[in-house]
Coordinates of N, CA and C in Angstrom, one line a residue:
M30 N 24.1 -24.8 -27.4 CA 23.2 -24.0 -26.7 C 22.6 -22.8 -27.2
S31 N 21.2 -22.6 -27.3 CA 20.8 -21.3 -28.4 C 21.0 -20.1 -27.7
T32 N 21.0 -19.2 -28.9 CA 21.2 -17.7 -28.3 C 20.1 -17.4 -27.2
N33 N 19.0 -17.7 -27.6 CA 17.7 -17.3 -26.6 C 18.1 -17.8 -25.3
L34 N 18.4 -19.0 -25.2 CA 18.6 -19.6 -23.7 C 19.8 -19.1 -23.2
L35 N 20.9 -18.6 -23.9 CA 22.1 -18.2 -23.4 C 21.3 -16.8 -22.7
K36 N 20.8 -16.2 -23.3 CA 20.3 -14.6 -22.9 C 19.4 -14.6 -22.0
E37 N 18.4 -15.9 -21.8 CA 17.8 -15.8 -20.7 C 18.3 -16.5 -19.4
E38 N 19.8 -17.0 -19.5 CA 20.5 -17.4 -18.4 C 21.3 -16.6 -17.7
L39 N 21.5 -15.3 -18.7 CA 22.6 -14.1 -18.1 C 22.4 -13.6 -16.9
P40 N 20.8 -13.0 -16.5 CA 20.7 -12.8 -15.2 C 20.9 -13.4 -14.1
Y41 N 20.5 -14.9 -14.4 CA 20.7 -15.8 -13.5 C 22.1 -16.3 -13.0
E42 N 23.0 -16.0 -13.9 CA 24.4 -16.4 -13.8 C 25.0 -15.1 -13.2
K43 N 24.2 -13.8 -13.6 CA 25.0 -12.6 -13.0 C 24.7 -12.7 -11.5
F44 N 23.3 -13.2 -11.2 CA 22.9 -13.1 -9.8 C 24.0 -14.3 -9.0
L45 N 24.6 -15.3 -9.4 CA 25.2 -16.4 -8.9 C 26.6 -15.7 -8.6
A46 N 27.0 -15.0 -9.9 CA 28.2 -14.2 -9.7 C 28.7 -13.2 -8.8
L47 N 27.6 -12.4 -9.3 CA 27.7 -10.9 -8.2 C 26.8 -10.6 -7.0
G48 N 25.6 -11.4 -6.8 CA 24.8 -11.1 -6.2 C 23.5 -10.1 -6.6
P49 N 22.5 -10.3 -5.8 CA 21.2 -9.8 -6.3 C 21.1 -8.5 -6.5
Q50 N 22.1 -7.7 -5.5 CA 22.4 -6.1 -5.5 C 22.9 -5.7 -6.8
A51 N 23.6 -6.5 -7.8 CA 24.1 -6.2 -9.0 C 23.0 -6.0 -10.0
L52 N 21.8 -6.7 -9.9 CA 21.0 -7.1 -11.0 C 19.9 -6.0 -11.0
T53 N 19.7 -5.5 -12.2 CA 18.6 -4.1 -12.5 C 17.5 -4.7 -12.2
E54 N 16.4 -3.9 -12.3 CA 15.1 -4.3 -11.9 C 14.4 -5.2 -12.8
A55 N 14.7 -5.0 -14.1 CA 14.2 -5.9 -15.3 C 15.1 -7.3 -14.9
E56 N 16.3 -7.4 -14.6 CA 16.8 -8.5 -14.4 C 16.5 -9.6 -13.4
L57 N 16.0 -8.8 -12.3 CA 15.2 -9.4 -11.2 C 14.0 -10.0 -11.5
L58 N 13.2 -9.4 -12.4 CA 11.9 -9.8 -12.6 C 12.1 -10.9 -13.6
A59 N 12.9 -10.9 -14.5 CA 13.1 -12.1 -15.5 C 13.6 -13.2 -14.8
I60 N 14.3 -13.0 -13.8 CA 14.5 -14.4 -13.1 C 13.2 -14.7 -12.6
T61 N 12.4 -14.2 -12.4 CA 11.1 -14.6 -11.4 C 10.1 -15.2 -12.6
I62 N 10.0 -14.5 -13.5 CA 9.3 -15.2 -14.7 C 9.8 -16.1 -15.6
R63 N 11.0 -16.4 -15.4 CA 12.0 -17.6 -15.9 C 12.1 -17.8 -17.3
T64 N 11.2 -17.7 -18.3 CA 11.3 -17.8 -19.7 C 10.6 -17.1 -20.5
G65 N 10.8 -16.8 -21.4 CA 10.3 -16.1 -22.6 C 9.5 -16.7 -23.4
T66 N 9.7 -16.5 -24.7 CA 8.9 -17.1 -26.0 C 10.0 -17.0 -27.1
K67 N 9.4 -17.8 -28.0 CA 10.4 -18.3 -29.2 C 11.1 -16.9 -29.7
N68 N 10.3 -15.6 -29.7 CA 11.3 -14.4 -30.0 C 11.3 -13.4 -29.4
C69 N 11.2 -13.8 -28.0 CA 11.7 -12.8 -26.8 C 11.8 -13.4 -25.4
T70 N 13.0 -12.9 -25.2 CA 13.7 -13.7 -24.0 C 12.8 -13.3 -22.6
A71 N 13.2 -13.8 -21.5 CA 12.5 -13.2 -20.4 C 12.8 -11.9 -20.1
L72 N 14.2 -11.5 -20.2 CA 14.4 -10.3 -19.8 C 13.9 -9.3 -21.0
E73 N 13.6 -9.4 -21.8 CA 12.8 -8.7 -22.9 C 11.6 -8.3 -22.5
L74 N 10.9 -9.7 -21.8 CA 9.4 -9.5 -21.1 C 9.6 -8.8 -20.0
A75 N 10.4 -9.0 -19.6 CA 10.3 -8.0 -18.1 C 10.6 -6.4 -18.4
Q76 N 11.1 -6.1 -19.4 CA 11.6 -5.0 -20.0 C 10.1 -4.3 -20.4
Q77 N 9.3 -5.0 -21.2 CA 7.8 -4.9 -21.7 C 7.1 -4.5 -20.5
I78 N 7.1 -5.5 -19.3 CA 6.1 -5.3 -18.2 C 6.3 -3.6 -17.7
F79 N 7.9 -3.3 -17.5 CA 8.0 -2.1 -17.0 C 7.8 -0.9 -17.7
Q80 N 7.7 -1.3 -19.1 CA 7.2 -0.4 -20.2 C 5.6 -0.3 -20.2
K81 N 5.2 -0.8 -19.8 CA 3.6 -1.2 -19.7 C 3.1 -0.2 -18.6
A82 N 4.0 -0.3 -17.5 CA 3.7 0.2 -16.0 C 4.1 2.0 -16.0
S83 N 5.1 2.0 -17.0 CA 5.8 3.4 -17.0 C 4.7 4.6 -16.8
G84 N 3.5 4.2 -17.5 CA 2.5 5.6 -17.5 C 2.0 5.6 -16.1
K85 N 2.2 4.7 -15.1 CA 1.3 4.8 -14.1 C 2.5 5.3 -12.9
T86 N 3.3 4.3 -12.8 CA 4.3 4.6 -11.7 C 5.7 3.8 -12.2
K87 N 6.9 4.6 -12.4 CA 8.0 4.0 -12.6 C 8.5 2.8 -11.6
G88 N 9.1 1.9 -12.5 CA 10.1 1.0 -11.8 C 9.3 0.0 -11.1
L89 N 9.7 -0.8 -10.2 CA 9.1 -2.0 -9.4 C 7.7 -1.3 -9.0
N90 N 7.5 -0.3 -8.3 CA 6.4 0.5 -7.9 C 5.0 0.3 -9.1
G91 N 5.5 0.1 -10.1 CA 4.5 0.1 -11.2 C 3.8 -1.1 -11.2
L92 N 4.4 -2.2 -10.9 CA 3.7 -3.5 -10.7 C 2.6 -3.6 -10.0
H93 N 2.4 -2.6 -9.0 CA 1.1 -2.5 -8.1 C 0.1 -2.2 -8.9
H94 N 0.1 -1.1 -10.0 CA -0.8 -0.5 -10.9 C -1.1 -1.6 -12.1
L95 N -0.6 -2.5 -12.2 CA -1.1 -3.4 -13.3 C -1.6 -4.6 -12.9
S96 N -3.1 -4.5 -13.7 CA -3.9 -5.5 -13.4 C -3.6 -7.0 -13.9
L97 N -4.3 -8.1 -13.6 CA -3.6 -9.5 -14.0 C -4.1 -9.1 -15.6
Q98 N -5.2 -8.6 -16.1 CA -5.8 -8.5 -17.5 C -4.6 -7.6 -18.3
E99 N -4.2 -6.4 -17.6 CA -3.1 -5.6 -18.5 C -2.0 -6.5 -18.5
L100 N -1.4 -7.2 -17.6 CA -0.1 -7.9 -17.7 C -0.4 -9.0 -18.7
M101 N -1.5 -9.6 -19.1 CA -1.5 -10.8 -19.9 C -1.8 -10.2 -21.3
E102 N -2.0 -9.0 -21.7 CA -2.0 -8.4 -22.8 C -0.7 -8.4 -23.3
I103 N 0.3 -8.4 -22.7 CA 1.5 -8.6 -23.2 C 1.7 -10.1 -23.9
P104 N 2.4 -10.0 -25.1 CA 2.4 -11.1 -25.7 C 3.6 -12.1 -24.8
G105 N 3.3 -13.3 -24.6 CA 4.3 -14.1 -23.8 C 3.9 -14.3 -22.1
I106 N 3.2 -13.2 -21.7 CA 2.8 -13.2 -20.2 C 1.3 -14.0 -20.1
G107 N 1.4 -15.1 -19.9 CA -0.1 -16.0 -19.5 C -0.1 -15.4 -18.1
E108 N -1.5 -16.2 -17.7 CA -1.8 -16.0 -16.3 C -0.8 -16.2 -15.3
V109 N 0.0 -17.7 -15.5 CA 0.9 -17.9 -14.5 C 1.8 -16.9 -14.3
K110 N 2.4 -16.2 -15.3 CA 3.5 -15.2 -15.0 C 2.8 -14.1 -14.3
A111 N 1.8 -13.8 -15.0 CA 0.9 -12.5 -14.5 C 0.9 -12.8 -13.1
V112 N 0.6 -13.9 -12.4 CA 0.3 -14.1 -11.2 C 1.3 -14.1 -10.5
K113 N 2.5 -14.5 -10.9 CA 3.7 -14.2 -10.2 C 4.3 -12.9 -10.2
V114 N 3.9 -12.2 -11.4 CA 4.2 -10.6 -10.8 C 3.5 -9.9 -9.8
K115 N 2.3 -10.4 -9.8 CA 1.3 -9.7 -8.8 C 1.9 -10.4 -7.6
C116 N 2.4 -11.5 -7.3 CA 2.5 -11.7 -5.9 C 3.9 -11.3 -5.4
I117 N 4.9 -10.9 -6.3 CA 6.0 -10.0 -6.2 C 5.5 -8.7 -5.5
A118 N 4.7 -7.9 -5.9 CA 4.1 -6.9 -5.6 C 3.6 -6.9 -4.3
E119 N 2.8 -7.9 -4.1 CA 2.2 -8.2 -2.4 C 3.2 -8.6 -1.5
M120 N 4.2 -9.7 -1.8 CA 5.3 -9.7 -1.3 C 5.9 -8.6 -0.7
A121 N 6.2 -7.4 -1.3 CA 7.0 -6.2 -1.1 C 6.0 -5.5 -0.3
I122 N 5.0 -5.5 -0.3 CA 3.9 -4.9 0.5 C 4.0 -5.4 2.1
R123 N 4.1 -6.8 2.1 CA 3.9 -7.6 3.4 C 5.4 -7.5 4.0
M124 N 6.6 -7.4 3.1 CA 7.4 -7.5 3.8 C 8.1 -6.0 4.4
S125 N 7.5 -4.8 3.7 CA 7.5 -3.4 4.5 C 6.7 -3.5 5.4
K126 N 5.4 -4.0 5.6 CA 4.8 -3.7 6.7 C 5.3 -4.6 7.9
Q127 N 5.9 -5.5 7.6 CA 6.5 -6.6 8.9 C 7.7 -5.7 9.4
R128 N 8.3 -5.3 8.6 CA 9.5 -4.4 9.0 C 8.9 -3.3 10.1
A129 N 7.9 -2.4 9.4 CA 7.4 -1.5 10.3 C 6.8 -1.8 11.7
A130 N 6.2 -3.1 11.7 CA 5.7 -3.4 12.7 C 6.5 -3.4 14.0
D131 N 8.1 -3.6 13.9 CA 8.6 -3.4 15.0 C 8.6 -2.2 15.5
T132 N 8.3 -1.0 15.0 CA 8.3 0.3 15.7 C 6.9 1.0 16.0
L133 N 6.0 0.1 15.4 CA 4.7 0.8 15.4 C 4.1 1.1 16.9
K134 N 3.9 2.6 16.7 CA 3.4 3.0 18.0 C 2.2 4.1 17.8
F135 N 0.9 3.9 18.4 CA -0.1 4.5 18.0 C -0.2 6.1 18.2
D136 N 0.9 6.4 19.2 CA 0.9 7.5 19.5 C 2.1 8.3 18.9
T137 N 2.5 7.7 17.9 CA 3.7 8.0 17.1 C 3.4 7.9 15.7
P138 N 2.8 9.5 15.2 CA 2.1 9.3 13.7 C 3.3 8.8 12.6
E139 N 4.4 8.9 12.8 CA 5.5 8.3 11.7 C 5.4 7.0 11.7
T140 N 5.1 6.2 13.0 CA 5.6 4.8 13.0 C 4.4 4.3 12.2
V141 N 3.2 4.9 12.2 CA 1.8 4.4 11.9 C 1.7 4.7 10.3
A142 N 2.3 5.8 10.0 CA 2.6 6.1 8.5 C 3.1 4.8 7.9
D143 N 4.3 4.6 8.4 CA 5.3 3.8 8.1 C 4.9 2.4 7.9
Y144 N 3.9 2.3 8.8 CA 3.4 0.6 8.7 C 2.7 0.4 7.7
Y145 N 1.6 1.5 7.5 CA 0.3 1.4 6.5 C 0.9 1.9 5.0
M146 N 2.2 2.7 5.0 CA 2.4 3.0 3.8 C 2.2 2.5 2.4
E147 N 3.0 1.3 2.5 CA 3.0 0.6 1.3 C 1.7 -0.3 0.9
Q148 N 1.1 -0.7 2.1 CA -0.4 -0.9 1.9 C -1.5 -0.2 1.2
M149 N -1.0 1.0 1.2 CA -2.1 1.9 0.8 C -1.6 3.1 -0.2
R150 N -0.1 3.1 -0.3 CA 0.1 4.2 -1.1 C -0.3 4.0 -2.8
H151 N -0.3 3.0 -3.2 CA -0.5 2.6 -4.7 C -2.0 2.5 -4.9
L152 N -3.1 2.7 -3.9 CA -4.5 2.5 -4.2 C -4.9 3.6 -5.3
E153 N -5.7 3.2 -6.1 CA -6.4 4.2 -7.0 C -7.6 4.9 -6.4
K154 N -8.2 4.5 -5.3 CA -9.3 4.8 -4.7 C -8.9 5.2 -3.3
E155 N -9.8 6.4 -2.6 CA -9.5 6.6 -1.2 C -9.9 5.2 -0.4
K156 N -9.4 5.0 0.6 CA -9.8 3.9 1.4 C -9.5 4.6 2.8
I157 N -10.7 4.5 3.5 CA -10.4 5.0 4.9 C -10.5 3.7 6.1
L158 N -9.6 3.8 6.8 CA -9.2 2.4 7.6 C -9.7 3.3 9.2
L159 N -10.5 2.6 9.9 CA -10.8 2.8 11.4 C -9.8 1.9 12.0
L160 N -9.2 2.8 13.1 CA -8.3 1.8 13.8 C -8.8 2.2 15.4
L161 N -9.3 0.7 15.9 CA -9.7 0.8 17.3 C -8.6 0.6 18.5
L162 N -8.5 1.2 19.3 CA -7.4 1.0 20.3 C -8.0 1.3 21.7
D163 N -7.0 0.4 22.4 CA -7.5 0.2 23.8 C -6.9 1.4 24.6
N164 N -7.1 1.4 26.0 CA -6.8 2.4 26.7 C -5.2 3.0 26.8
K165 N -4.5 1.9 26.3 CA -2.8 1.9 26.3 C -2.5 2.2 24.9
L166 N -3.2 2.5 24.2 CA -3.3 2.9 22.5 C -2.8 1.5 21.8
H167 N -3.1 0.5 22.2 CA -2.9 -0.9 21.4 C -3.9 -1.1 20.3
L168 N -3.6 -1.6 19.3 CA -4.3 -1.9 18.3 C -5.5 -3.1 18.8
I169 N -7.0 -3.0 18.7 CA -8.0 -4.1 19.1 C -8.0 -4.7 17.7
E170 N -8.6 -3.7 16.8 CA -9.1 -4.1 15.6 C -9.1 -3.1 14.5
E171 N -8.9 -3.2 13.1 CA -8.7 -2.5 12.1 C -9.8 -2.8 11.2
Y172 N -10.7 -1.8 10.4 CA -11.8 -2.0 9.7 C -11.6 -1.0 8.7
M173 N -11.9 -1.5 7.5 CA -12.2 -0.5 6.4 C -13.5 -0.1 6.2
I174 N -13.8 1.2 6.5 CA -15.2 1.8 6.7 C -15.7 2.4 5.3
S175 N -14.7 3.0 4.2 CA -15.2 3.3 3.2 C -14.2 3.1 2.1
L176 N -14.3 2.8 1.0 CA -13.5 3.0 -0.2 C -14.4 3.7 -1.1
G177 N -13.8 4.8 -1.8 CA -14.7 5.6 -2.2 C -14.1 5.9 -3.8
T178 N -14.3 7.1 -4.3 CA -14.1 7.4 -5.9 C -12.4 7.7 -5.7
V179 N -11.8 8.3 -6.8 CA -10.7 8.8 -6.5 C -10.7 10.4 -5.9
N180 N -11.7 11.1 -6.1 CA -12.1 12.2 -5.6 C -12.6 12.5 -4.0
A181 N -13.0 11.3 -3.6 CA -14.1 11.5 -2.4 C -14.2 10.0 -1.8
S182 N -14.6 10.3 -0.5 CA -15.0 9.2 0.4 C -16.0 9.5 1.3
L183 N -16.8 8.3 1.5 CA -18.0 8.8 2.3 C -18.0 8.2 3.6
L184 N -18.1 8.6 4.9 CA -17.8 8.0 6.0 C -19.0 8.4 6.9
S185 N -19.5 7.0 7.8 CA -20.5 7.3 8.8 C -20.2 7.5 9.9
V186 N -20.4 8.4 10.6 CA -20.1 8.5 12.0 C -20.9 7.5 12.8
R187 N -21.8 7.2 12.5 CA -23.0 6.2 13.5 C -22.1 4.9 13.3
D188 N -21.6 4.6 12.0 CA -20.9 3.2 11.8 C -19.7 2.9 12.7
V189 N -19.0 4.1 12.4 CA -17.6 4.4 13.3 C -17.9 3.7 14.6
F190 N -18.8 4.6 15.4 CA -18.9 4.4 16.9 C -19.8 3.1 17.0
I191 N -20.5 2.4 16.4 CA -21.1 1.1 16.5 C -20.1 0.1 16.7
K192 N -18.8 0.5 15.6 CA -18.0 -0.3 15.6 C -17.0 -0.6 16.9
A193 N -16.7 0.9 17.5 CA -15.7 1.2 18.5 C -16.4 0.5 20.0
L194 N -17.9 0.8 19.9 CA -18.6 0.2 21.2 C -18.5 -1.3 21.3
K195 N -18.8 -1.8 20.0 CA -18.8 -3.4 20.0 C -17.3 -3.9 20.1
A196 N -16.4 -3.1 20.1 CA -14.8 -3.7 20.3 C -14.6 -3.2 21.7
R197 N -15.4 -2.2 22.5 CA -14.9 -1.7 23.4 C -13.8 -1.0 23.4
A198 N -13.7 -0.2 22.7 CA -12.4 0.6 22.2 C -12.2 1.7 23.5
S199 N -11.1 2.3 23.6 CA -11.1 3.5 24.3 C -10.9 4.5 23.6
H200 N -10.5 4.4 22.5 CA -9.6 5.4 21.7 C -10.0 5.0 20.1
I201 N -10.0 6.0 19.1 CA -10.0 5.6 17.7 C -9.0 6.4 17.0
M202 N -8.6 6.0 15.9 CA -7.7 6.7 15.1 C -8.2 6.6 13.5
L203 N -8.3 7.7 12.5 CA -8.5 7.3 11.3 C -7.3 7.7 10.4
L204 N -7.3 6.7 9.4 CA -6.3 7.0 8.4 C -6.8 6.7 7.0
H205 N -6.4 7.5 6.0 CA -6.8 7.2 4.6 C -5.8 7.8 3.6
N206 N -6.0 7.3 2.4 CA -4.9 7.7 1.5 C -5.5 8.6 0.4
H207 N -4.4 9.4 -0.3 CA -5.0 10.2 -1.1 C -4.5 9.8 -2.6
P208 N -5.2 9.3 -3.5 CA -4.7 8.5 -4.5 C -3.8 9.7 -5.5
S209 N -3.9 10.9 -5.4 CA -3.0 11.9 -6.1 C -1.7 12.0 -5.6
G210 N -1.3 11.2 -4.3 CA -0.1 11.2 -4.0 C 0.3 12.4 -2.9
D211 N -0.7 13.2 -3.1 CA -0.3 14.4 -2.1 C -1.2 14.5 -0.8
P212 N -0.5 14.3 0.1 CA -1.4 14.1 1.6 C -2.0 15.2 2.1
S213 N -1.7 16.3 1.4 CA -2.4 17.8 2.3 C -3.6 17.6 2.2
P214 N -4.3 17.7 3.5 CA -5.9 17.5 3.6 C -6.8 18.5 3.0
S215 N -7.9 18.0 2.7 CA -8.9 18.9 1.9 C -9.6 19.3 3.0
K216 N -10.6 20.5 2.4 CA -11.3 20.9 3.5 C -12.3 20.1 3.9
E217 N -12.8 18.8 3.3 CA -13.6 17.8 3.6 C -13.1 17.1 4.6
D218 N -11.4 16.5 4.4 CA -10.9 15.7 5.4 C -11.1 16.6 6.7
I219 N -10.6 18.1 6.8 CA -10.9 18.6 8.0 C -12.1 18.6 8.7
M220 N -13.2 19.0 7.9 CA -14.4 18.8 8.6 C -14.9 17.5 9.3
M221 N -14.5 16.5 8.3 CA -14.6 14.9 8.8 C -14.2 15.0 10.1
T222 N -13.1 15.2 10.0 CA -12.0 15.3 11.3 C -12.7 15.8 12.6
Q223 N -13.1 17.1 12.2 CA -13.8 17.8 13.4 C -14.9 17.3 13.7
T224 N -15.7 16.8 13.0 CA -17.2 16.0 13.1 C -16.9 14.8 14.0
M225 N -15.8 14.0 13.7 CA -15.5 12.9 14.4 C -14.8 13.2 15.8
K226 N -14.1 14.3 16.0 CA -13.7 14.5 17.3 C -14.9 14.9 18.0
E227 N -15.8 15.7 17.7 CA -16.8 16.3 18.5 C -17.6 15.0 18.9
A228 N -18.1 14.2 18.0 CA -18.8 12.8 18.3 C -18.0 12.1 19.3
G229 N -16.7 12.1 19.2 CA -15.8 11.1 20.2 C -15.8 11.7 21.6
K230 N -15.7 12.7 21.5 CA -16.1 13.7 23.0 C -17.6 13.1 23.8
L231 N -18.5 13.0 22.8 CA -19.6 12.8 23.5 C -19.7 11.5 23.6
M232 N -19.2 10.6 22.9 CA -19.0 9.2 23.3 C -18.0 8.7 24.2
D233 N -17.5 9.7 24.6 CA -16.1 9.3 25.4 C -15.2 8.3 24.9
I234 N -15.0 8.4 23.5 CA -13.9 8.0 22.7 C -13.3 8.5 21.8
P235 N -12.1 9.1 22.4 CA -11.8 10.1 21.6 C -10.9 9.8 20.3
L236 N -10.6 10.8 19.4 CA -10.2 10.4 18.3 C -8.6 11.0 18.4
V237 N -7.8 9.9 18.5 CA -6.6 10.2 18.6 C -5.7 10.9 17.5
D238 N -6.0 10.6 16.4 CA -5.5 11.3 15.1 C -6.0 10.9 13.8
H239 N -6.0 11.9 12.8 CA -6.1 11.5 11.5 C -5.0 11.5 10.6
I240 N -4.6 10.6 10.3 CA -3.4 10.4 9.2 C -3.7 10.2 8.0
I241 N -3.2 10.9 7.0 CA -3.6 10.9 5.5 C -2.1 10.6 4.9
L242 N -2.2 9.5 4.1 CA -1.0 9.0 3.2 C -1.2 9.6 1.8
G243 N 0.0 9.7 1.6 CA 0.0 10.1 0.3 C 1.3 9.1 -0.2
D244 N 2.1 9.6 -1.3 CA 3.0 8.5 -2.3 C 4.3 8.8 -1.2
G245 N 4.7 7.9 -0.3 CA 5.8 8.4 0.3 C 5.8 9.3 1.4
S246 N 4.8 10.2 1.6 CA 4.5 11.2 2.7 C 3.3 11.2 3.4
F247 N 3.3 11.7 4.4 CA 1.9 11.7 5.2 C 1.8 13.0 5.9
V248 N 0.6 13.2 6.4 CA 0.2 14.3 7.3 C -0.5 13.7 8.4
S249 N 0.0 14.0 9.6 CA -1.0 13.8 10.9 C -1.8 15.2 11.1
L250 N -3.0 15.1 11.3 CA -4.0 16.4 11.4 C -3.6 17.0 12.6
K251 N -3.2 15.9 13.9 CA -2.9 16.3 15.2 C -1.8 17.0 15.3
K252 N -0.6 16.7 14.4 CA 0.5 17.8 14.7 C 0.1 18.8 13.8
E253 N -0.5 18.7 12.8 CA -0.8 19.9 12.1 C -1.8 21.1 13.0
E254 N -2.1 20.6 14.3 CA -3.1 21.3 15.3 C -4.6 21.6 14.2
L255 N -5.0 20.6 13.5 CA -6.0 20.4 13.0 C -7.3 19.4 13.5
L256 N -6.8 19.1 14.6 CA -7.4 17.9 15.1 C -7.8 18.6 16.7

């Protein structure tokens, strides 16, 4: 057995002997990408992936911030391996969202933030979601109503209430991310919330809350008495 082959099998053998909890993040990724190159093991490739992502976000969360093209710039990472890596990141988002769904209540901002956190915390642009709710605060539909730059998002009050009326929603909720990772509301966020609140009163479709997501933290404008 060649030295390279033995090295590439080590994370797999370690998994069998000790279980996945004993593996480093690089070893877990190495098992997924399976093979390296003539001069580089799968484990070394995995370490290079994390190194390339480290300037954005450390560890496994860095995988969300690497594009296919950036991954394929690493010698030994072709399209197939790059797709596998991005699929791992997407699976993590969906697994987190599925776990959070069991406790999701739209009158409890903590559960709403948990449900959307992994989906939105890694985005590099501001994304505003409109959540249309029935009279018991159950979700009817979810819309992306704005995808802005890193510093700002544009929101149309008219578009919000056209969608709410078409869905026969009784309440609405706004939710968006701050790419900086800091969920503190800006003056623009507060003004937008007040505008939407007043429009909701006129339309008899009240704004339940506006939740801003950071990197693992959130702010509810209702709880902060800014709504």
